XYZ file of C-alpha atoms in Angstrom:
312
model
C 0.025 0.038 -0.162
C 1.556 3.536 -0.903
C 2.910 5.775 1.566
C 0.164 8.203 0.789
C -2.305 6.139 2.350
C -0.376 6.181 5.472
C -0.619 9.904 6.285
C -1.782 11.231 9.686
C -5.337 10.233 10.070
C -7.738 12.798 11.292
C -10.886 10.903 11.460
C -12.258 7.317 11.839
C -15.602 6.184 10.734
C -17.862 4.567 13.167
C -20.340 2.237 11.364
C -22.694 1.963 14.285
C -25.348 -0.751 14.877
C -27.640 0.051 11.690
C -27.576 2.131 8.519
C -31.404 1.885 8.205
C -32.769 5.281 9.014
C -36.080 3.976 10.624
C -34.051 1.451 12.760
C -31.646 4.223 13.740
C -34.444 6.167 15.107
C -35.479 3.281 17.205
C -32.051 2.692 18.443
C -31.752 6.502 19.279
C -34.695 6.302 21.477
C -33.880 2.956 23.139
C -30.317 4.013 23.818
C -31.225 7.285 25.194
C -33.711 6.019 27.443
C -31.315 3.311 28.705
C -28.541 5.796 29.271
C -30.789 8.091 31.306
C -32.057 5.247 33.360
C -28.331 4.135 33.775
C -27.206 7.657 35.054
C -30.124 8.471 37.244
C -30.317 5.016 38.779
C -26.572 4.990 39.635
C -26.778 8.748 40.887
C -29.641 7.630 43.227
C -27.377 4.949 44.604
C -24.591 7.417 45.335
C -27.214 9.913 46.793
C -28.595 7.148 48.945
C -25.111 6.015 50.266
C -24.016 9.572 50.834
C -26.967 10.687 52.786
C -27.600 7.692 54.997
C -25.163 7.194 57.665
C -26.364 3.476 58.049
C -24.724 2.901 54.843
C -21.306 4.410 55.644
C -19.789 0.954 55.875
C -16.956 -0.806 53.543
C -19.449 -2.621 51.373
C -21.465 0.483 50.565
C -18.175 2.438 49.899
C -17.185 0.189 47.334
C -20.752 0.115 45.890
C -20.562 4.037 45.682
C -17.410 3.772 43.605
C -19.035 0.928 41.378
C -21.925 3.402 40.696
C -19.766 6.096 39.759
C -17.619 3.874 37.482
C -20.697 2.516 35.762
C -21.854 6.084 35.065
C -18.435 6.883 33.453
C -18.457 3.571 31.769
C -21.618 4.183 29.805
C -20.739 7.701 29.206
C -17.648 6.963 27.212
C -19.521 5.190 24.337
C -23.478 6.068 24.470
C -23.314 9.854 24.118
C -20.909 9.808 20.979
C -23.181 7.229 19.369
C -26.265 9.270 20.053
C -24.678 12.457 18.550
C -23.616 10.439 15.569
C -27.170 9.086 14.996
C -28.644 12.577 15.651
C -26.267 14.475 13.273
C -26.414 11.460 10.648
C -22.709 11.314 10.990
C -20.134 8.596 11.543
C -17.013 10.559 12.340
C -15.019 10.370 15.229
C -11.777 12.247 15.352
C -8.249 10.315 15.859
C -7.863 12.121 19.099
C -11.507 11.261 20.171
C -11.199 7.623 19.175
C -8.018 7.177 21.101
C -9.426 9.240 23.963
C -12.677 6.657 24.040
C -10.296 3.695 24.043
C -8.285 4.900 27.013
C -11.368 5.755 29.142
C -13.185 2.627 28.088
C -10.375 0.543 29.103
C -10.136 2.237 32.512
C -13.667 1.942 33.588
C -14.122 -1.571 32.097
C -11.054 -2.561 34.171
C -12.430 -0.785 37.173
C -15.527 -2.603 37.100
C -13.854 -5.852 37.118
C -11.456 -4.766 39.981
C -14.016 -3.400 42.032
C -16.359 -6.439 42.022
C -13.231 -8.377 43.052
C -12.658 -6.117 46.071
C -16.298 -6.393 46.942
C -16.025 -10.082 46.826
C -12.963 -9.857 49.113
C -15.105 -7.618 51.485
C -17.839 -10.283 51.658
C -15.194 -12.945 52.476
C -13.939 -11.021 55.359
C -17.401 -10.012 56.403
C -18.663 -13.736 56.642
C -15.244 -15.883 57.384
C -13.815 -13.428 59.864
C -16.982 -11.244 61.165
C -15.113 -10.502 64.593
C -12.272 -8.872 62.763
C -14.356 -7.145 60.152
C -14.083 -3.667 61.045
C -10.456 -3.901 62.048
C -9.419 -5.582 58.776
C -11.713 -3.455 56.369
C -10.805 -0.286 57.831
C -11.210 3.186 55.967
C -7.556 3.271 55.290
C -7.421 -0.144 53.713
C -10.620 0.418 51.548
C -9.398 3.613 50.434
C -5.944 2.007 49.314
C -7.691 -0.865 47.589
C -9.807 1.550 45.467
C -6.647 3.759 44.609
C -4.701 0.512 43.693
C -7.493 -0.279 41.344
C -7.185 3.136 39.641
C -3.329 3.086 39.799
C -2.985 -0.261 37.922
C -5.624 0.221 35.391
C -4.431 3.793 34.560
C -0.839 2.650 33.752
C -1.981 -0.314 31.748
C -4.497 1.700 29.746
C -1.967 4.384 29.134
C 0.711 1.670 27.885
C -2.018 0.416 25.282
C -2.541 4.023 24.021
C 1.130 4.740 23.834
C 1.618 1.614 21.705
C -1.423 2.495 19.622
C 0.131 5.766 18.686
C 3.057 4.180 17.244
C 0.794 2.507 14.497
C -0.142 3.849 10.925
C -3.759 3.866 9.809
C -5.029 4.200 6.342
C -7.232 7.070 5.157
C -10.981 6.674 5.555
C -10.551 3.836 8.118
C -14.105 2.158 8.900
C -14.540 0.850 12.573
C -17.502 -1.857 12.395
C -18.716 -1.044 15.813
C -20.671 1.675 17.402
C -17.510 2.826 19.604
C -13.815 2.574 19.272
C -12.655 -0.763 20.737
C -9.003 -1.454 21.034
C -9.111 -4.933 19.385
C -11.414 -3.755 16.480
C -8.940 -0.638 15.878
C -5.916 -2.869 15.985
C -7.255 -4.948 13.132
C -7.474 -2.028 11.018
C -3.984 -0.878 11.329
C -1.774 -0.520 8.277
C 1.490 -1.475 10.243
C 2.711 -4.352 12.277
C 0.566 -5.118 15.678
C 2.346 -8.002 17.019
C 3.649 -6.194 20.233
C 0.083 -4.561 20.652
C -1.567 -7.989 20.409
C 0.937 -9.500 22.760
C 0.136 -6.501 25.312
C -3.616 -6.906 24.805
C -3.523 -10.510 25.400
C -1.316 -10.351 28.643
C -3.582 -7.387 29.856
C -6.746 -9.293 29.277
C -5.395 -12.255 31.135
C -4.105 -10.183 34.076
C -6.997 -7.763 34.307
C -9.751 -10.175 33.221
C -8.815 -13.730 34.683
C -7.026 -12.541 37.961
C -9.856 -10.773 39.331
C -12.300 -13.438 38.186
C -10.073 -16.102 40.109
C -10.122 -13.804 43.072
C -13.856 -13.537 43.189
C -14.158 -17.354 42.691
C -11.575 -17.935 45.541
C -13.220 -15.630 47.959
C -16.643 -17.416 47.257
C -15.229 -20.848 47.750
C -13.991 -19.756 51.204
C -17.290 -18.253 51.849
C -19.075 -21.436 51.006
C -16.654 -23.339 52.963
C -17.313 -21.117 56.048
C -20.962 -21.495 55.562
C -20.861 -25.191 55.322
C -19.344 -25.224 59.043
C -22.370 -23.323 60.305
C -24.800 -25.483 62.307
C -27.757 -22.716 62.056
C -29.609 -22.802 58.512
C -30.910 -19.408 59.556
C -27.410 -18.267 60.032
C -26.372 -19.687 56.769
C -29.253 -17.899 54.904
C -28.608 -14.601 56.652
C -24.792 -14.687 55.978
C -25.206 -15.646 52.368
C -28.057 -13.138 51.578
C -25.703 -10.470 51.882
C -23.785 -11.808 49.021
C -27.074 -12.156 46.685
C -26.643 -8.460 45.099
C -22.956 -8.980 44.520
C -23.283 -12.476 42.827
C -26.056 -11.126 40.388
C -23.811 -8.057 39.465
C -20.576 -10.456 39.007
C -22.729 -12.897 37.047
C -24.151 -10.197 34.801
C -20.722 -8.579 34.210
C -18.714 -11.535 33.543
C -21.480 -13.491 31.818
C -22.152 -10.604 29.271
C -18.397 -10.268 28.771
C -17.995 -13.755 28.036
C -21.092 -13.709 25.802
C -19.598 -10.900 23.736
C -16.302 -12.742 23.380
C -17.933 -16.000 22.477
C -20.252 -14.118 20.037
C -17.216 -12.745 18.183
C -15.042 -15.767 18.171
C -17.945 -18.209 16.985
C -19.695 -15.841 14.149
C -16.760 -13.734 13.049
C -19.415 -11.009 12.458
C -18.338 -7.480 13.646
C -22.109 -6.521 13.492
C -23.206 -9.237 15.857
C -20.436 -8.668 18.149
C -21.227 -4.809 18.186
C -24.941 -5.682 19.055
C -23.766 -7.954 21.718
C -21.515 -5.301 23.104
C -24.474 -3.152 23.846
C -25.357 -5.615 26.755
C -22.195 -5.221 28.707
C -21.621 -1.633 27.830
C -25.188 -0.490 28.377
C -27.574 -2.867 29.724
C -25.232 -4.093 32.529
C -24.625 -0.691 34.135
C -28.329 -0.031 33.904
C -29.256 -3.127 35.778
C -26.802 -2.716 38.723
C -28.817 0.025 40.540
C -31.970 -2.438 40.386
C -29.982 -5.236 41.517
C -28.673 -3.485 44.459
C -31.851 -1.638 45.318
C -34.440 -4.579 44.845
C -32.297 -7.318 46.316
C -30.765 -5.241 49.331
C -32.845 -4.593 52.628
C -30.371 -1.821 53.536
C -30.606 0.158 50.447
C -34.430 -0.163 50.174
C -34.740 0.914 53.796
C -32.344 4.067 53.168
C -34.220 4.754 49.972
C -37.556 4.721 51.910
C -35.842 7.180 54.841
C -34.700 9.507 51.885
C -38.146 9.584 50.209
C -39.635 10.278 53.743
C -37.463 13.063 54.560
C -38.104 14.667 51.036
C -42.001 14.320 51.621
C -41.592 15.903 55.168
C -39.745 19.041 53.720
C -41.896 22.053 53.236
């Protein structure tokens, strides 16, 4: 391919989910509704935890951070797609695409890390209840969250620095509704061997290790529960894990579904449709999972509504 086709690219083209005008209108309305529900639902969780002193515990500190990350996670992709549909445009700038990749990796990675930290929190609460508040002290909780941010910040930055070394052809079309690292690497006009190696290693470290940590925590929890003689005690202890298990199943289940979908079908269009589930649907459902399945949050919501109703 000639050197003229390897010039500094100013724009990429996002092909989106569909080119049918009528279907695009439906997609716009659906995505806008889901995005608003995601933002307001997670903001409500943040407000409830902030305003209710009963929820100022390690478990809800991590949930507070998870809700914030979910808002940011969805906001990296959906607003740009809504703007493109509304403007009948497919353009995304070179800088905008790389910025989207960077923040998408950060918040996707943080989701997995925070779910792992929350699993550890449940492990300590159930397996070491007498030492829970000593072990999960505010300093450790803050350090765990900061460590998550620190690791994913540098891993994401490494990907972007390597990505900037690549050349892209003019008029590059991305068969997705957002700039996904794996899709962008496939479209590079230069050698991506190093990029792919780093991507596979990072996926193993940031995807597999957190999942192993979650599975280990729950294996210890189950082992501890088996040693309890009281059935009521077992149910009460494990009921605190219900919301977290649902969130973990949703996050890793949809992520695995997207991976298997792209691996089996080799269809970028089907893969992008499947990606909607973990980029939009999962963050939208988390507030419902933690409010409908959690007595503490429901109680705090009731108190918050009562206070709002009593205000003149």
